Short mmCIF file of C-alpha atoms in Angstrom, two decimals:
data_model
loop_
_atom_site.label_atom_id
_atom_site.label_comp_id
_atom_site.label_asym_id
_atom_site.label_seq_id
_atom_site.Cartn_x
_atom_site.Cartn_y
_atom_site.Cartn_z
CA MET A 81 -14.52 4.22 11.74
CA ILE A 82 -15.71 2.10 9.00
CA ALA A 83 -18.93 1.18 7.50
CA VAL A 84 -19.50 -1.36 4.97
CA HIS A 85 -22.61 -1.83 2.39
CA GLN A 86 -23.32 -4.59 1.07
CA LYS A 87 -24.40 -3.59 -2.78
CA GLU A 88 -26.45 -5.74 -5.45
CA GLY A 89 -24.56 -9.34 -5.51
CA SER A 90 -21.02 -10.10 -3.75
CA LYS A 91 -19.97 -6.97 -4.29
CA VAL A 92 -19.07 -4.62 -1.29
CA SER A 93 -18.41 -1.11 -1.42
CA LEU A 94 -16.52 0.48 1.54
CA GLN A 95 -16.97 4.03 3.54
CA GLN A 96 -14.96 5.72 5.48
CA ASP A 97 -16.37 8.37 7.41
CA ARG A 98 -13.77 8.87 10.05
CA ALA A 99 -9.91 8.36 9.44
CA SER A 100 -7.59 5.72 12.01
CA ARG A 101 -5.38 7.81 13.90
CA HIS A 102 -2.52 6.30 15.05
CA ASP A 103 0.29 6.85 17.11
CA ALA A 104 3.33 6.73 14.87
CA GLY A 105 6.61 5.29 16.30
CA GLY A 106 10.31 6.30 16.40
CA SER A 107 11.15 9.95 18.17
CA THR A 108 8.80 11.60 16.87
CA GLY A 109 5.64 10.70 19.01
CA GLN A 110 3.39 12.46 16.99
CA SER A 111 0.34 11.18 16.15
CA LEU A 112 -1.73 9.98 12.53
CA MET A 113 -4.68 9.67 10.86
CA VAL A 114 -5.51 7.44 8.08
CA GLY A 115 -7.97 8.04 5.65
CA PRO A 116 -9.26 8.28 2.29
CA ILE A 117 -8.16 10.14 -0.49
CA SER A 118 -9.40 13.56 -0.84
CA GLN A 119 -10.31 15.80 -4.11
CA ASP A 120 -7.36 17.83 -3.06
CA ASP A 121 -5.04 15.82 -1.82
CA TRP A 122 -3.00 14.67 -5.93
CA SER A 123 -1.27 17.96 -5.30
CA PHE A 124 1.00 16.98 -1.90
CA ILE A 125 0.36 12.92 -3.45
CA TRP A 126 2.54 13.38 -6.84
CA PRO A 127 5.89 14.64 -5.23
CA LEU A 128 6.41 11.37 -2.84
CA LEU A 129 5.16 9.44 -5.84
CA LYS A 130 7.42 10.77 -7.98
CA GLU A 131 10.03 10.84 -6.16
CA ALA A 132 9.60 7.35 -4.94
CA PHE A 133 9.71 6.48 -8.80
CA ALA A 134 12.72 8.55 -9.71
CA ASP A 135 14.58 6.82 -7.17
CA GLY A 136 14.50 2.88 -9.07
CA ASP A 137 14.64 0.87 -6.63
CA SER A 138 11.67 -0.05 -5.15
CA TYR A 139 9.14 0.47 -7.91
CA PRO A 140 8.62 -1.48 -11.31
CA CYS A 141 7.27 2.17 -12.65
CA PRO A 142 9.29 4.58 -15.20
CA VAL A 143 11.72 6.60 -13.36
CA ASP A 144 11.00 9.46 -15.39
CA MET A 145 6.50 8.55 -15.20
CA LEU A 146 4.96 11.40 -15.99
CA GLU A 147 2.35 12.85 -13.90
CA THR A 148 -0.55 12.06 -16.08
CA ASP A 149 0.17 8.63 -15.98
CA ALA A 150 1.37 8.39 -12.71
CA ARG A 151 -2.34 10.11 -11.90
CA ALA A 152 -3.69 7.28 -13.81
CA TYR A 153 -1.79 4.36 -12.59
CA TRP A 154 -2.29 5.22 -8.58
CA LEU A 155 -5.97 6.42 -8.88
CA ALA A 156 -7.38 4.05 -11.26
CA PRO A 157 -10.58 2.99 -11.09
CA SER A 158 -10.04 -0.89 -9.22
CA HIS A 159 -7.41 1.25 -6.50
CA LEU A 160 -9.30 2.36 -3.14
CA VAL A 161 -6.65 5.00 -2.26
CA PHE A 162 -6.13 6.01 1.49
CA VAL A 163 -3.52 9.10 2.49
CA ALA A 164 -1.29 9.76 6.19
CA ARG A 165 -1.64 12.73 7.36
CA SER A 166 0.73 14.55 10.14
CA GLU A 167 -1.46 16.14 12.85
CA GLU A 168 -0.60 19.34 11.12
CA ASN A 169 -2.20 17.84 7.98
CA ASP A 170 1.06 16.81 6.43
CA ILE A 171 0.60 14.01 3.13
CA LEU A 172 3.84 11.78 4.98
CA GLY A 173 2.11 8.84 2.90
CA THR A 174 -0.71 7.10 0.54
CA TYR A 175 -1.19 3.74 -0.27
CA TYR A 176 -4.04 1.70 -2.75
CA LEU A 177 -5.83 -1.49 -2.07
CA ARG A 178 -6.75 -3.09 -5.14
CA THR A 179 -8.15 -7.08 -5.96
CA ASP A 180 -5.40 -9.06 -6.89
CA GLN A 181 -6.82 -11.23 -9.40
CA ASP A 182 -10.72 -10.94 -11.05
CA GLY A 183 -12.53 -14.20 -10.52
CA LEU A 184 -11.96 -16.67 -8.75
CA GLY A 185 -9.33 -15.05 -7.98
CA ASP A 186 -10.59 -12.26 -5.76
CA HIS A 187 -10.74 -12.68 -2.52
CA ILE A 188 -7.12 -11.83 -2.33
CA CYS A 189 -5.89 -8.15 -2.80
CA ASN A 190 -3.12 -6.01 -3.22
CA CYS A 191 -1.54 -2.76 -1.84
CA GLY A 192 0.82 -0.11 -2.65
CA PHE A 193 2.31 1.80 -0.73
CA VAL A 194 4.95 5.48 -0.72
CA VAL A 195 6.98 7.07 2.72
CA ALA A 196 7.75 10.72 2.42
CA LYS A 197 11.73 10.26 2.62
CA SER A 198 11.13 12.50 5.81
CA ALA A 199 8.88 10.10 6.91
CA ARG A 200 11.11 6.71 6.94
CA GLY A 201 11.98 4.67 9.06
CA GLN A 202 9.15 6.14 11.86
CA GLY A 203 7.34 2.37 11.38
CA LEU A 204 5.19 4.57 9.08
CA ALA A 205 4.86 1.44 6.29
CA GLY A 206 3.71 -0.86 9.27
CA LEU A 207 0.69 1.19 10.37
CA MET A 208 -0.56 2.11 7.11
CA CYS A 209 -0.28 -1.60 5.99
CA ALA A 210 -2.68 -2.75 9.30
CA HIS A 211 -4.95 0.06 8.38
CA ALA A 212 -5.07 -1.82 5.40
CA GLU A 213 -5.63 -4.54 6.62
CA THR A 214 -8.50 -3.79 8.45
CA VAL A 215 -9.97 -1.78 5.14
CA ALA A 216 -9.70 -5.42 3.45
CA ARG A 217 -10.88 -7.53 6.33
CA GLN A 218 -14.16 -5.06 6.04
CA LYS A 219 -14.33 -5.98 2.08
CA GLY A 220 -13.94 -9.56 2.78
CA TYR A 221 -10.59 -10.15 1.38
CA LEU A 222 -8.80 -13.01 3.01
CA GLY A 223 -5.07 -12.62 1.71
CA MET A 224 -3.09 -9.50 1.14
CA ARG A 225 0.04 -10.78 -1.93
CA PHE A 226 2.49 -7.78 -2.61
CA ASN A 227 3.53 -9.17 -5.84
CA LEU A 228 7.00 -6.96 -6.54
CA VAL A 229 9.35 -6.28 -2.90
CA VAL A 230 12.82 -6.28 -4.42
CA ALA A 231 15.48 -7.89 -2.54
CA THR A 232 17.15 -5.55 -2.18
CA ASN A 233 14.65 -3.34 -0.61
CA ARG A 234 15.59 -3.50 3.19
CA ALA A 235 13.13 -1.10 4.56
CA GLY A 236 10.28 -2.53 2.69
CA LEU A 237 11.11 -6.64 3.84
CA ARG A 238 11.51 -5.37 7.42
CA ALA A 239 8.66 -4.03 7.81
CA TRP A 240 6.12 -6.07 5.44
CA SER A 241 7.97 -9.08 7.35
CA LYS A 242 7.21 -7.25 10.75
CA ALA A 243 3.79 -7.18 10.06
CA GLY A 244 3.22 -10.97 9.39
CA PHE A 245 3.65 -11.07 5.59
CA GLN A 246 6.35 -13.91 4.01
CA ILE A 247 8.41 -14.50 1.29
CA VAL A 248 6.36 -17.19 -0.81
CA GLY A 249 8.70 -16.98 -3.90
CA THR A 250 11.70 -15.29 -5.22
CA VAL A 251 11.87 -14.45 -9.17
CA PRO A 252 15.68 -14.28 -10.14
CA ARG A 253 16.63 -10.93 -11.33
CA ALA A 254 12.81 -9.27 -12.00
CA PHE A 255 13.82 -5.98 -11.06
CA ARG A 256 16.02 -4.02 -12.90
CA HIS A 257 17.60 -1.43 -10.59
CA ARG A 258 18.48 1.81 -11.35
CA GLU A 259 22.15 1.60 -9.88
CA LEU A 260 22.39 -1.97 -9.22
CA GLY A 261 20.87 -4.35 -12.53
CA LEU A 262 19.25 -6.78 -12.50
CA VAL A 263 18.12 -7.89 -8.72
CA ASP A 264 15.76 -10.53 -7.55
CA ALA A 265 12.09 -9.51 -6.53
CA HIS A 266 10.03 -11.78 -3.89
CA ILE A 267 6.26 -12.58 -3.70
CA MET A 268 5.34 -11.93 -0.47
CA PHE A 269 2.14 -13.09 1.02
CA LYS A 270 -0.16 -12.76 4.49
CA TRP A 271 -3.96 -14.22 5.50
CA ILE A 272 -5.90 -11.46 6.84
CA SER A 273 -8.70 -13.56 7.85
CA ASP A 274 -9.40 -15.29 10.56
CA ASN A 275 -10.87 -18.49 8.31
CA PRO A 276 -9.05 -18.45 5.38
CA GLY A 277 -10.16 -21.62 3.91
CA GLN A 278 -13.78 -19.96 3.52
CA ALA A 279 -14.06 -17.86 0.26
#
């Protein structure tokens, strides 16, 4: 259950007192709990991030990013961070939600997602994205934008397209792929509000 509390001015704080439960697709048939990061979760999140960054095929972070730098990046004060847990309480994925641009662009949010290699291909990215959309709507965002979706990241493109995101622009050779060299990167966007014209 998600509870939203209005603070002074236009800022909205979000509290989630109970994680959302989802049934994962694929052959596992397991249930997943998506909820806010807890104090002890970083030691389990870091291996997922380290692995994803080291692959050099989807995230622009340095492939040899230090843990201290990764923690500062993923757990930045401007980020709301969530994790996806299995029934055995294993962390299989994580995402952050943030305002994409301050000021007159603060009605659009941005997210970053990482799924453990052992859990890929089961629809977990899509489940976390759906959770992120729910959180974003509760916070008053009208749209969600992914600023750098590597054109060779077919799994990511499939997941985001299935979730209703559209490619609204492509930046030529914007990503330095670890194996393929310079490749294109897409900007993907989705309106998540029923009334996107009302900011």
